[in-house]
Tab-separated table of C-alpha atoms in Angstrom:
chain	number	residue	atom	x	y	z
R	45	UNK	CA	35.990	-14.771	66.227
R	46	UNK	CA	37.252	-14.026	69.526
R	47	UNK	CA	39.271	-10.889	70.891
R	48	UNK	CA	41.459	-10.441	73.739
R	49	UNK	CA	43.500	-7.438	73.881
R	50	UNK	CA	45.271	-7.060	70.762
R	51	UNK	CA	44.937	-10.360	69.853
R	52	UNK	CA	42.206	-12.103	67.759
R	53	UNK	CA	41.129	-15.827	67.185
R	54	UNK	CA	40.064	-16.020	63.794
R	55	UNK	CA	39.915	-19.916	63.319
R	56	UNK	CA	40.576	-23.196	65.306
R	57	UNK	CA	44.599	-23.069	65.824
R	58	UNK	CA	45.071	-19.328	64.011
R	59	UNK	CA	45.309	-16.263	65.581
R	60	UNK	CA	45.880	-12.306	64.619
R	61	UNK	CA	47.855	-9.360	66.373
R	62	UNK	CA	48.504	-5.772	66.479
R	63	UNK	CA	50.991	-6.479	68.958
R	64	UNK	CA	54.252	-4.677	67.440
R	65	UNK	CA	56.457	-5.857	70.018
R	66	UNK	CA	55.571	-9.910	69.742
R	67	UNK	CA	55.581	-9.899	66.145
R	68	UNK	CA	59.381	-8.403	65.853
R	69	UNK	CA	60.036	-11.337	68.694
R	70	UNK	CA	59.058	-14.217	66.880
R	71	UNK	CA	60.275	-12.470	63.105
R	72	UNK	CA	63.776	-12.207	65.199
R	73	UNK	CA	66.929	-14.166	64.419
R	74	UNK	CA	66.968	-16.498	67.577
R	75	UNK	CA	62.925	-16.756	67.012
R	76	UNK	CA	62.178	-20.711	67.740
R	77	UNK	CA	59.025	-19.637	65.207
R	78	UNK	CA	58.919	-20.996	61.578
R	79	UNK	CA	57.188	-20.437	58.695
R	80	UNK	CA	54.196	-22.478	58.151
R	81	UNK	CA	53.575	-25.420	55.191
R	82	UNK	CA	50.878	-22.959	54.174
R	83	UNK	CA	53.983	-20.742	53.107
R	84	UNK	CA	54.609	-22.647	49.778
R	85	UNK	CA	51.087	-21.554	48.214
R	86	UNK	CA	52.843	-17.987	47.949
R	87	UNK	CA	54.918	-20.488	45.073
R	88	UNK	CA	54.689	-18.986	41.774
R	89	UNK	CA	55.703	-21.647	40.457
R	90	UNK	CA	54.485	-25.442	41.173
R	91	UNK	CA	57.434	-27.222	43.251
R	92	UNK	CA	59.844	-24.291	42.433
R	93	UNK	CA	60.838	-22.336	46.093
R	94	UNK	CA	62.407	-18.916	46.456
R	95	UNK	CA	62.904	-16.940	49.607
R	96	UNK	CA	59.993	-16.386	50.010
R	97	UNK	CA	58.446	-19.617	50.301
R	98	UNK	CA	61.383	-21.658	51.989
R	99	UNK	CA	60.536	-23.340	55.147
R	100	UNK	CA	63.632	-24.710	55.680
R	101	UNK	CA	65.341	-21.922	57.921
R	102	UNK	CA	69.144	-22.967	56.928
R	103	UNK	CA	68.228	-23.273	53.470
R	104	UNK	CA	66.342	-19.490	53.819
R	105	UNK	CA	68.999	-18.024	55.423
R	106	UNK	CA	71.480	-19.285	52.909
R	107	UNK	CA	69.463	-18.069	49.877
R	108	UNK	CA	69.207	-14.589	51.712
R	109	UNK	CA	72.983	-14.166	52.075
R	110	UNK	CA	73.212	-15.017	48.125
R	111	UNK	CA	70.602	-12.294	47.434
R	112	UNK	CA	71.535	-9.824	49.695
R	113	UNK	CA	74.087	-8.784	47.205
R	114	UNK	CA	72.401	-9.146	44.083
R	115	UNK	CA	69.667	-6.681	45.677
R	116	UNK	CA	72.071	-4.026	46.979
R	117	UNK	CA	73.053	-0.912	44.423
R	118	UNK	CA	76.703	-2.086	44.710
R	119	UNK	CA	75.725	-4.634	42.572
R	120	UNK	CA	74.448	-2.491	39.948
R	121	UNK	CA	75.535	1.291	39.718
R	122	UNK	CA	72.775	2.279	37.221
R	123	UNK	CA	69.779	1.295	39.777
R	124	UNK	CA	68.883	4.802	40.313
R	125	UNK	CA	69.682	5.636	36.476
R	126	UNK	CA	67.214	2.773	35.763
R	127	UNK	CA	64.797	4.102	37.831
R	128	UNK	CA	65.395	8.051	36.817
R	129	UNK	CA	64.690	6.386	33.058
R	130	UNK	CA	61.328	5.037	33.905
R	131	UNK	CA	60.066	8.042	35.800
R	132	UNK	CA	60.886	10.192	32.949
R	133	UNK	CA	59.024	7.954	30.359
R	134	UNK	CA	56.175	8.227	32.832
R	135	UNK	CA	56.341	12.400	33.080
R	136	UNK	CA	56.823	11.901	28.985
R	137	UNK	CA	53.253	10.059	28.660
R	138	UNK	CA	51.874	12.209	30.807
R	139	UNK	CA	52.502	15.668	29.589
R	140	UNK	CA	51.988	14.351	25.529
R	141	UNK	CA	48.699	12.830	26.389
R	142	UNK	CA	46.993	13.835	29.234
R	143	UNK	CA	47.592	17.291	30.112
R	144	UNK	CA	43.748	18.674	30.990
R	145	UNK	CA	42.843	22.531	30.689
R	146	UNK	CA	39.627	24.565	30.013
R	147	UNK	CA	39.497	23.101	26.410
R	148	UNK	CA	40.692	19.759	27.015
R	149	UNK	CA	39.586	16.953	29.167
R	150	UNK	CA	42.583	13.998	29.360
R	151	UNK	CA	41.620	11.662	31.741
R	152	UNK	CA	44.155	9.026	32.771
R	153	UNK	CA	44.253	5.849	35.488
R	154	UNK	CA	46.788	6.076	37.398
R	155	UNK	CA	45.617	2.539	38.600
R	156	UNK	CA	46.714	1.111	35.361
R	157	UNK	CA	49.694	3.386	34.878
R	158	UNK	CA	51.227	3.390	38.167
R	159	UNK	CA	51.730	-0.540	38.263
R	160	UNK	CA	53.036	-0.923	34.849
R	161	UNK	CA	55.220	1.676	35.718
R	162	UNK	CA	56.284	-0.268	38.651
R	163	UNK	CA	56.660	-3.199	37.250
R	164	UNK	CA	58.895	-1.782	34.342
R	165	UNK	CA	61.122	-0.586	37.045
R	166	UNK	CA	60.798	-3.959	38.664
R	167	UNK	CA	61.773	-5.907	35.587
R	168	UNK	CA	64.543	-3.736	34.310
R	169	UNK	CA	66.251	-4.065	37.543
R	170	UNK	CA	65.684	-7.615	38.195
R	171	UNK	CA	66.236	-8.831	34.204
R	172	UNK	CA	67.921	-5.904	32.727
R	173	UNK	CA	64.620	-5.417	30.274
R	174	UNK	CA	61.130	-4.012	31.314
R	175	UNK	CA	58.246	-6.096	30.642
R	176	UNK	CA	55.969	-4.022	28.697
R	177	UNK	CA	57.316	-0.247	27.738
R	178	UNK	CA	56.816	2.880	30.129
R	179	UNK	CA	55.997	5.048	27.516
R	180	UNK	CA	53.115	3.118	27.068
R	181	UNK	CA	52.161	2.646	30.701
R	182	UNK	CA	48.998	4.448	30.388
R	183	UNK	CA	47.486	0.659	29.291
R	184	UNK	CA	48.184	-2.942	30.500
R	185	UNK	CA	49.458	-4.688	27.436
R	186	UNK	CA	51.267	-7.526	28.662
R	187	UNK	CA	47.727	-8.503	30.594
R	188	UNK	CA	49.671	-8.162	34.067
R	189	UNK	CA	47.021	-6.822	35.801
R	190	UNK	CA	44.323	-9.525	34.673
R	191	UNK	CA	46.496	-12.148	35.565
R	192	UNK	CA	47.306	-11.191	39.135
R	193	UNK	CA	43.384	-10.293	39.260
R	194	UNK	CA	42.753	-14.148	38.624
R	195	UNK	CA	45.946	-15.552	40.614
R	196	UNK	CA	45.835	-13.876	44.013
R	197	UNK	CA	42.582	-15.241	44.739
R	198	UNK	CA	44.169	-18.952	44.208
R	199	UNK	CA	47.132	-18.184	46.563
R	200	UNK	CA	44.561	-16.676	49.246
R	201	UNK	CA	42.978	-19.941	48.577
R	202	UNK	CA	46.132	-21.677	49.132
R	203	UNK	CA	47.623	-19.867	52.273
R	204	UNK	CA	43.613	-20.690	54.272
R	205	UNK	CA	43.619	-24.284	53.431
R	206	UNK	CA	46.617	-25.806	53.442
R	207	UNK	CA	45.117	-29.099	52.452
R	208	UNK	CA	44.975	-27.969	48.740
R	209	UNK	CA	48.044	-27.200	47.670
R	210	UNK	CA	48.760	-31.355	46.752
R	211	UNK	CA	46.866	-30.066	43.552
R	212	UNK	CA	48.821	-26.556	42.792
R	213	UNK	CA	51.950	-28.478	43.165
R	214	UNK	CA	50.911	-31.596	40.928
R	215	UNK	CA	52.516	-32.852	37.586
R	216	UNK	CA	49.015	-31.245	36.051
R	217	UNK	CA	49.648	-27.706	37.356
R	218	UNK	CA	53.035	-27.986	36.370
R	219	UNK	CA	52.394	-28.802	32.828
R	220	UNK	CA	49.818	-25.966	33.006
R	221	UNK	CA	52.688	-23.525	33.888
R	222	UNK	CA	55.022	-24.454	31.523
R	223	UNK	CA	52.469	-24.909	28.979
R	224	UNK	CA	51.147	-21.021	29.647
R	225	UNK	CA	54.817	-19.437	29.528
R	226	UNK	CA	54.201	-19.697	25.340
R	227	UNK	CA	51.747	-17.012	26.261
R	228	UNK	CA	51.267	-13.485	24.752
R	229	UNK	CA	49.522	-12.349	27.605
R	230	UNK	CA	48.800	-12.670	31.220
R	231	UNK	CA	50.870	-14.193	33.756
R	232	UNK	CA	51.646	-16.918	31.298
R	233	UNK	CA	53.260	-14.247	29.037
R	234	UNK	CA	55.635	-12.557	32.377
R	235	UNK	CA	57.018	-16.576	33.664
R	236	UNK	CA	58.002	-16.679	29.751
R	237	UNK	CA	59.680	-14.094	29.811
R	238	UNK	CA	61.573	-14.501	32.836
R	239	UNK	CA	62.407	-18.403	31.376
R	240	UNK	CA	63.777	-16.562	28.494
R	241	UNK	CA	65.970	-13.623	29.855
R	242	UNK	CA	67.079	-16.207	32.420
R	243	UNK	CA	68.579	-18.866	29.984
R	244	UNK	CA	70.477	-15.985	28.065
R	245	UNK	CA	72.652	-16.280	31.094
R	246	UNK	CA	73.515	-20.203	30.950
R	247	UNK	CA	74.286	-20.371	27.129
R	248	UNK	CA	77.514	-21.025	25.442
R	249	UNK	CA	77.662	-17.311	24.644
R	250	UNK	CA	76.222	-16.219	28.335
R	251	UNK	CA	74.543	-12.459	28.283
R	252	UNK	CA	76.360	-10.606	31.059
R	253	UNK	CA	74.781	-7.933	33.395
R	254	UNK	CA	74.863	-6.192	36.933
R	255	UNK	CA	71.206	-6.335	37.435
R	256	UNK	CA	69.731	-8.524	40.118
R	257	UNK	CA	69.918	-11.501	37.694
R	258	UNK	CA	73.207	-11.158	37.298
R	259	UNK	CA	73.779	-10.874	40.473
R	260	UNK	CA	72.484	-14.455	41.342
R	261	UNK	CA	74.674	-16.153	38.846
R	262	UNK	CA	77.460	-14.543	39.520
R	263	UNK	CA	76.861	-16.290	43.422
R	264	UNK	CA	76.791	-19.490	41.902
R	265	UNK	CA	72.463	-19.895	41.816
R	266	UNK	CA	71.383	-22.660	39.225
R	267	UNK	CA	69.244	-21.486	36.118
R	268	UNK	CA	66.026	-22.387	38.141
R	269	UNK	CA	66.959	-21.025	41.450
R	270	UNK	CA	67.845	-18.096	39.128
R	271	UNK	CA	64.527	-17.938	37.505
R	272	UNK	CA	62.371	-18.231	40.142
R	273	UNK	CA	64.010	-16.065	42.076
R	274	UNK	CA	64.394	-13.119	39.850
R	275	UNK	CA	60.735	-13.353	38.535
R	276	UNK	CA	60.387	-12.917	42.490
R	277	UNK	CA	62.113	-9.680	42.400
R	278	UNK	CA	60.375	-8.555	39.553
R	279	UNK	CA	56.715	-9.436	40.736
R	280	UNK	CA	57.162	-8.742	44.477
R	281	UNK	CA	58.683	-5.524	43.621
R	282	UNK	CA	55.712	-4.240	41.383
R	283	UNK	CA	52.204	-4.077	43.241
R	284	UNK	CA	53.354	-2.584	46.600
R	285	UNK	CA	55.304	-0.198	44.912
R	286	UNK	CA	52.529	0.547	42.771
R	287	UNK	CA	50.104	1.074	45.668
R	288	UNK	CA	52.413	3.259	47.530
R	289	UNK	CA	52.887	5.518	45.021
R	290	UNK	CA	49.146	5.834	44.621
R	291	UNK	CA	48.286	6.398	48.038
R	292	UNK	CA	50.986	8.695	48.834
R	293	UNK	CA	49.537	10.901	45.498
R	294	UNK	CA	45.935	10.326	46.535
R	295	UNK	CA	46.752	11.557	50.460
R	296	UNK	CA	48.898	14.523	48.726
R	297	UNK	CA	46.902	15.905	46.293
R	298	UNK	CA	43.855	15.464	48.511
R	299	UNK	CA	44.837	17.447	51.600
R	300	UNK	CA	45.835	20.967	50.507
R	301	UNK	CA	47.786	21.356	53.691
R	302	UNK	CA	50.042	18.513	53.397
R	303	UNK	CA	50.509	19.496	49.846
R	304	UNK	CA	51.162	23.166	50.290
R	305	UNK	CA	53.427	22.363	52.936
R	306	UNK	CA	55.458	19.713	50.703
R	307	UNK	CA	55.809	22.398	47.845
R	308	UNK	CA	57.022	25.070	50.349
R	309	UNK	CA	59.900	22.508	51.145
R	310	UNK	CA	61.006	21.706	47.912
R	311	UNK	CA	60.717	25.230	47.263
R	312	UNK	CA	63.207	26.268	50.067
R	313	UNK	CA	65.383	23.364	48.794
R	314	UNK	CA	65.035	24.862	45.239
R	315	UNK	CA	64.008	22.322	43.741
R	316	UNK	CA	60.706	22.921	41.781
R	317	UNK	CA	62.391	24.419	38.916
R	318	UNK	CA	62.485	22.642	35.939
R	319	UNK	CA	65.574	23.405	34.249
R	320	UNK	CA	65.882	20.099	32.587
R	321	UNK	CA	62.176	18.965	31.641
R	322	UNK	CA	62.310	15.567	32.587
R	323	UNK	CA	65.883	15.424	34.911
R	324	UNK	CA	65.189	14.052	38.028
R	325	UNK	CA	66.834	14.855	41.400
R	326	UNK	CA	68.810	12.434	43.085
R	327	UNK	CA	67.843	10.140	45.642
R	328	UNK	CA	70.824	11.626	48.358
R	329	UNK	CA	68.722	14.684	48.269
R	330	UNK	CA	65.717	14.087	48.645
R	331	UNK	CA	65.483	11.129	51.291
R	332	UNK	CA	66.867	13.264	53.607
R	333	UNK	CA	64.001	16.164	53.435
R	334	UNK	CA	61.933	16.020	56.435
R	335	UNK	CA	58.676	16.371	55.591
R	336	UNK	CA	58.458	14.826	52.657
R	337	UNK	CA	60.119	11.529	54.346
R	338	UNK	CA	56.996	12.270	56.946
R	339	UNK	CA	54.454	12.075	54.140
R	340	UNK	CA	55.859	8.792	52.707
R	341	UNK	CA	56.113	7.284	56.657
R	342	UNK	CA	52.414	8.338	57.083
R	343	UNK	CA	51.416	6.882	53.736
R	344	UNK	CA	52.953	3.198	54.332
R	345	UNK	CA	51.398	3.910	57.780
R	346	UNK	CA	47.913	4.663	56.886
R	347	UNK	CA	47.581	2.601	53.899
R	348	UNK	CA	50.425	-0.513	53.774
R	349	UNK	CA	50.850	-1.600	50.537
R	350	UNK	CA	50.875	-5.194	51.591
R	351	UNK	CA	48.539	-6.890	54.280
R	352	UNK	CA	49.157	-10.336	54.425
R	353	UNK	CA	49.523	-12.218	57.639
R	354	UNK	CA	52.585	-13.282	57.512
R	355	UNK	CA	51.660	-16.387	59.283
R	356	UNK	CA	54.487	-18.371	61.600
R	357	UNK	CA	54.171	-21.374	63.494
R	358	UNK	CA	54.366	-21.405	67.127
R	359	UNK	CA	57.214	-24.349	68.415
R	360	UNK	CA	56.875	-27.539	70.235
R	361	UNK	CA	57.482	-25.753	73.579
R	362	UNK	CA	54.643	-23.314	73.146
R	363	UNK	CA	55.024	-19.698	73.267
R	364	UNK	CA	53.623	-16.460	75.693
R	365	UNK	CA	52.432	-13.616	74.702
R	366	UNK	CA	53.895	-9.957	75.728
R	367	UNK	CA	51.195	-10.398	78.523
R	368	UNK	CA	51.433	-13.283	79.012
R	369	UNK	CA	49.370	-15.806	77.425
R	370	UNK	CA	49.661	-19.078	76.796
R	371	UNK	CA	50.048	-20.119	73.187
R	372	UNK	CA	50.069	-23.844	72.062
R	373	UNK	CA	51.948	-25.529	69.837
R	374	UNK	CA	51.365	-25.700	66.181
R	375	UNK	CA	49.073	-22.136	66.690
R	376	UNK	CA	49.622	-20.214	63.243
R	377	UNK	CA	50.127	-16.521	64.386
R	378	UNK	CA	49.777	-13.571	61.935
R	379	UNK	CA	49.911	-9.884	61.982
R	380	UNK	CA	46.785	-7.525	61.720
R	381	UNK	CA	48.389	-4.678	60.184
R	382	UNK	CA	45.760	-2.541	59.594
R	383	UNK	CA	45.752	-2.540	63.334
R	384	UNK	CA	49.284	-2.654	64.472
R	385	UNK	CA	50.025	0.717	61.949
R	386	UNK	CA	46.312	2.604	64.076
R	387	UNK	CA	47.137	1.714	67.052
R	388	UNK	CA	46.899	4.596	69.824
R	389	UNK	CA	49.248	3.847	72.126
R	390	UNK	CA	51.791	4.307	69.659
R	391	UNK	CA	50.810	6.800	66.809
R	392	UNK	CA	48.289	9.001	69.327
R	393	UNK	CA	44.758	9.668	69.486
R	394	UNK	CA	44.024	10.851	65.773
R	395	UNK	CA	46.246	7.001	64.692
R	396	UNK	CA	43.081	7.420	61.891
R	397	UNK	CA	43.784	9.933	60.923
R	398	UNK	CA	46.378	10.671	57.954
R	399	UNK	CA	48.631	13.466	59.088
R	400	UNK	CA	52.408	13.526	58.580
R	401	UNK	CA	53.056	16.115	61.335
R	402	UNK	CA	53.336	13.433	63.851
R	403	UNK	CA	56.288	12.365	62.543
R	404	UNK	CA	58.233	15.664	63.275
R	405	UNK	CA	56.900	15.959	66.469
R	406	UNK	CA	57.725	12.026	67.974
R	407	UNK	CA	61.097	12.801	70.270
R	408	UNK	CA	62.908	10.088	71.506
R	409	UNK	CA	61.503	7.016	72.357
R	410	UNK	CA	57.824	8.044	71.108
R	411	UNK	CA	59.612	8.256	67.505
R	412	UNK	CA	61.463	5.372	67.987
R	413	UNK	CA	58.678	3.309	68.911
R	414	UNK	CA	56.574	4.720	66.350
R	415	UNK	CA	59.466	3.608	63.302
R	416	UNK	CA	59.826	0.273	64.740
R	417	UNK	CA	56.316	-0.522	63.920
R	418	UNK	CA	56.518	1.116	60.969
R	419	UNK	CA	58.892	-1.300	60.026
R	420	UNK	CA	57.209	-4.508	60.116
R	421	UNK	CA	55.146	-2.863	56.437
R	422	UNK	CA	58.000	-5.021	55.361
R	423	UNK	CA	57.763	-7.527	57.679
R	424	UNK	CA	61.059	-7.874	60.002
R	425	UNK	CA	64.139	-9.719	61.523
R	426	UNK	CA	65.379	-12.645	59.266
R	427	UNK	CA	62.018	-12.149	56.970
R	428	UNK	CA	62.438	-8.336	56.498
R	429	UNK	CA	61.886	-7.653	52.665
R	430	UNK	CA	65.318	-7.746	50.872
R	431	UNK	CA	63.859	-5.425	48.054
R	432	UNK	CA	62.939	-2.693	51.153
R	433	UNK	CA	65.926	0.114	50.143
R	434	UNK	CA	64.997	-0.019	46.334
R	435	UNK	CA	61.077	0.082	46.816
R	436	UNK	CA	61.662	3.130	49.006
R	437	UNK	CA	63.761	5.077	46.573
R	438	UNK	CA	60.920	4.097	43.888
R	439	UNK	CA	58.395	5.474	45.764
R	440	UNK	CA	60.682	8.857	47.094
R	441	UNK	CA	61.891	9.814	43.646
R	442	UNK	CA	57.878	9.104	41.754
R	443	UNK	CA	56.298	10.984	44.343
R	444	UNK	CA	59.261	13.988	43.959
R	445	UNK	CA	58.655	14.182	40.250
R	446	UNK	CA	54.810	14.259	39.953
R	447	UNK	CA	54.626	16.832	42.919
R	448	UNK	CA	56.524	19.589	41.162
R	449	UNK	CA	55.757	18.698	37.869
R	450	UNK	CA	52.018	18.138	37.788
R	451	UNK	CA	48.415	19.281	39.597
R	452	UNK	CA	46.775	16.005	39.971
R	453	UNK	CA	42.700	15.889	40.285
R	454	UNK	CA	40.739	13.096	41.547
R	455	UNK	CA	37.522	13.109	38.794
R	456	UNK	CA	35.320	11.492	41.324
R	457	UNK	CA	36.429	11.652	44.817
R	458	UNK	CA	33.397	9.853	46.497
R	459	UNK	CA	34.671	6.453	44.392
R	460	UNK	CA	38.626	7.050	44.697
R	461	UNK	CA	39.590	3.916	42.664
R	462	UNK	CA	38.468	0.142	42.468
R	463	UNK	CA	40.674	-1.742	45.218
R	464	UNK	CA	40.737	-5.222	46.011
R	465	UNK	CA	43.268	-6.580	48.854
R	466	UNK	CA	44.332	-10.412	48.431
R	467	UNK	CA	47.748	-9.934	50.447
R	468	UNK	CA	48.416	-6.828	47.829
R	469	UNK	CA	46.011	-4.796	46.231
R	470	UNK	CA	44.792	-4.728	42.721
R	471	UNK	CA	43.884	-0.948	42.268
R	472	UNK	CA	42.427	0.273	38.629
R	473	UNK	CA	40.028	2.702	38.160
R	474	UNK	CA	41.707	5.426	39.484
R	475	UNK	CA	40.780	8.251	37.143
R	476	UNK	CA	43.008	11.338	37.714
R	477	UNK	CA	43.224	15.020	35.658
R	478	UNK	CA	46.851	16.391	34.901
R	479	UNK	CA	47.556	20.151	34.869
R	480	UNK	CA	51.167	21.225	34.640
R	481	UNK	CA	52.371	23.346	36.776
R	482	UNK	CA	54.503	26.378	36.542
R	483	UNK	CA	58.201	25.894	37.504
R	484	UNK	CA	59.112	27.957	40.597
R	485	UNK	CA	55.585	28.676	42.039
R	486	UNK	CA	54.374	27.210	45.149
């Protein structure tokens, strides 16, 4: 492994970088960059493409502009009713089950029941039906978590050596999929589900909706365009929203400054009373609150919920560097964003350091310079995550409702959680302790 500047060699033709500015060139619209043939081991399905695995760039863009719609709230005005339903399972499980005082010790993990409320929020918007049943989030019942456990390290597999994924696209692995989507459990048991809700839109009596489903028929997609693409929305919009919401708790509840300040804010806003006990408050008012839009900046900043490379090809004609460097053709390029999101020239000399406060202080170009690389967490230009608005009102409105409902307690804080990155993280373990709070007090 070789380093130069921000740049790293990590094989014969592939390299990393932190470099902000480069990546958002060769994301951009006019980018001569593609996506690599490693791309279509991110397939969830054996010779079935979505957006996300298109190399095509006519055929990606096209598929965009049909989704673009389907994704946006105009589509469907319940989204945030959808959403406000979930959360207030969630707050429902929580306070019946595993509210801790001096005589009673209620552990729950929020590993578990963070993702399965994620992806219940994820499926309901995406199919018009959750997957497994928020109420009951506080377990993994459908086997999600398992079966992501075993997959991700096959599509790591897949996206470092090219050379296998003649096999994972084979009749054999196709049969295998179809044969697992009779499942009860597992991954086997979500592609069987998203086969099912899917065809209830092609029949003779066609089940009509505004959810993201619906959104793709209506725009003319075929029933497998329509299936792979909406078990996509469902499955891409899950894990990262899960970890977000963790790590925003974790970096709350764990620094007594950021979380005093946060309550003080509602507080002024008036809005840690609890007139209705599980009414949430509206998106419009909270996303524009300054430092709790700081907190959720700093989270994605310190801890992104994804980390994959995001590999893309450089062209025939070679490419340079921002300083200059010579790049050959056919050089897979990728993005170290651990890196990019520390780096000191742009977030300051404490970029290790999680503190929100840095966000209300950035004037000018400093801010803007700091919320441009920010904004590659969900990658950029004509790749830039078309599930980015609804994952960020997730995470907003969970964090909102725990924070002035609840007093959350890490049990252990020298082993946080059990967290394994393949692209996304698989996070379980995460043992927490509840204590309500009292309406109205900071």
């Amino acid at each position: 492994m070789v380093r130069i500047g921000k740049y790293v060699r990590i094989g014969p033709n592939r390299l990393i970088t932190s470099d902000a500015d480069f990546l958002r060139s060769i994301f951009g619209i006019r980018s001569p960059f593609r996506r690599p043939k490693s791309q279509t081991g991110c397939r969830l399905q054996p010779n079935k493409d979505t957006v996300l695995t298109l190399l095509d760039e006519d055929l990606h863009q096209a598929q965009r502009a049909k989704l673009a719609n389907a994704y946006n709230g105009r589509n469907n005005p319940r989204q945030e009713a959808i959403v406000d339903e979930h959360i207030s399972k969630f707050i429902e499980l929580v306070r019946a089950r595993y509210i801790s005082n001096g005589k009673r010790y209620k552990p729950l993990d929020l590993g578990i029941a963070t993702t399965v409320l994620a992806v219940d929020m994820a499926s309901e918007l995406a199919f018009g039906h959750p997957i497994q049943d928020t109420r009951l989030c506080d377990k993994d019942l459908t086997g999600y978590m398992s079966g992501m456990s075993q997959s991700l390290p096959v599509m790591q597999a897949l996206l470092a050596f090219p050379s296998l994924i003649h096999f994972s696209t084979s009749k054999f692995c196709s049969k295998l999929v179809d044969k697992s989507k009779n499942a009860t459990q597992g991954l086997g048991y979500i592609y069987g589900f998203a086969r099912d809700r899917t065809k209830e839109r092609f029949t003779e009596n066609k089940f009509v909706n505004t959810d993201i489903l619906g959104g793709m028929v209506a725009r003319g997609m075929s029933l497998e365009e329509a299936e792979s693409e909406s078990l996509l929305a469902a499955m891409a919009g899950a894990d990262p929203v899960g970890t977000a919401i963790r790590v925003n708790l974790l970096y709350i509840f764990t620094n007594l400054r950021v979380h005093t300040s946060l309550l003080t804010e509602l507080d002024t806003q008036s809005l840690l009373s609890l007139d209705t006990p599980t009414a949430c408050i509206p998106y419009q008012t909270i996303r524009s609150l300054p430092y709790l839009s700081s907190i959720i900046k700093e989270s994605l900043r310190i801890f992104p919920p994804f980390v994959g490379l995001m590999e893309k090809v450089v062209p025939r004609i070679g490419a340079y560097t921002t300083d200059n460097r010579y790049l050959p053709p056919g050089t897979l390029v990728g993005a170290n964003m651990r890196a990019l999101l520390r780096d000191e020239d742009v977030f300051g000399a404490d970029a290790e350091c999680f503190r929100p406060e840095r966000w209300l202080e950035a004037r000018n170009e400093e801010k803007t310079r700091m919320e441009r690389s920010l904004e590659l967490v969900f990658s950029g230009g004509r790749y830039t995550c078309i599930g980015k608005e609804v994952a960020i009102m997730e995470i907003y409105k969970v964090v909102v409702e725990v924070v002035r409902r609840f007093e959350m307690e890490i049990i252990d804080p020298t082993r946080v959680w059990e967290s394994v990155a393949m692209g996304i993280f698989v996070q379980r373990g995460m043992w927490v302790r509840f204590v309500e709070r009292k309406g109205g007090n900071v």
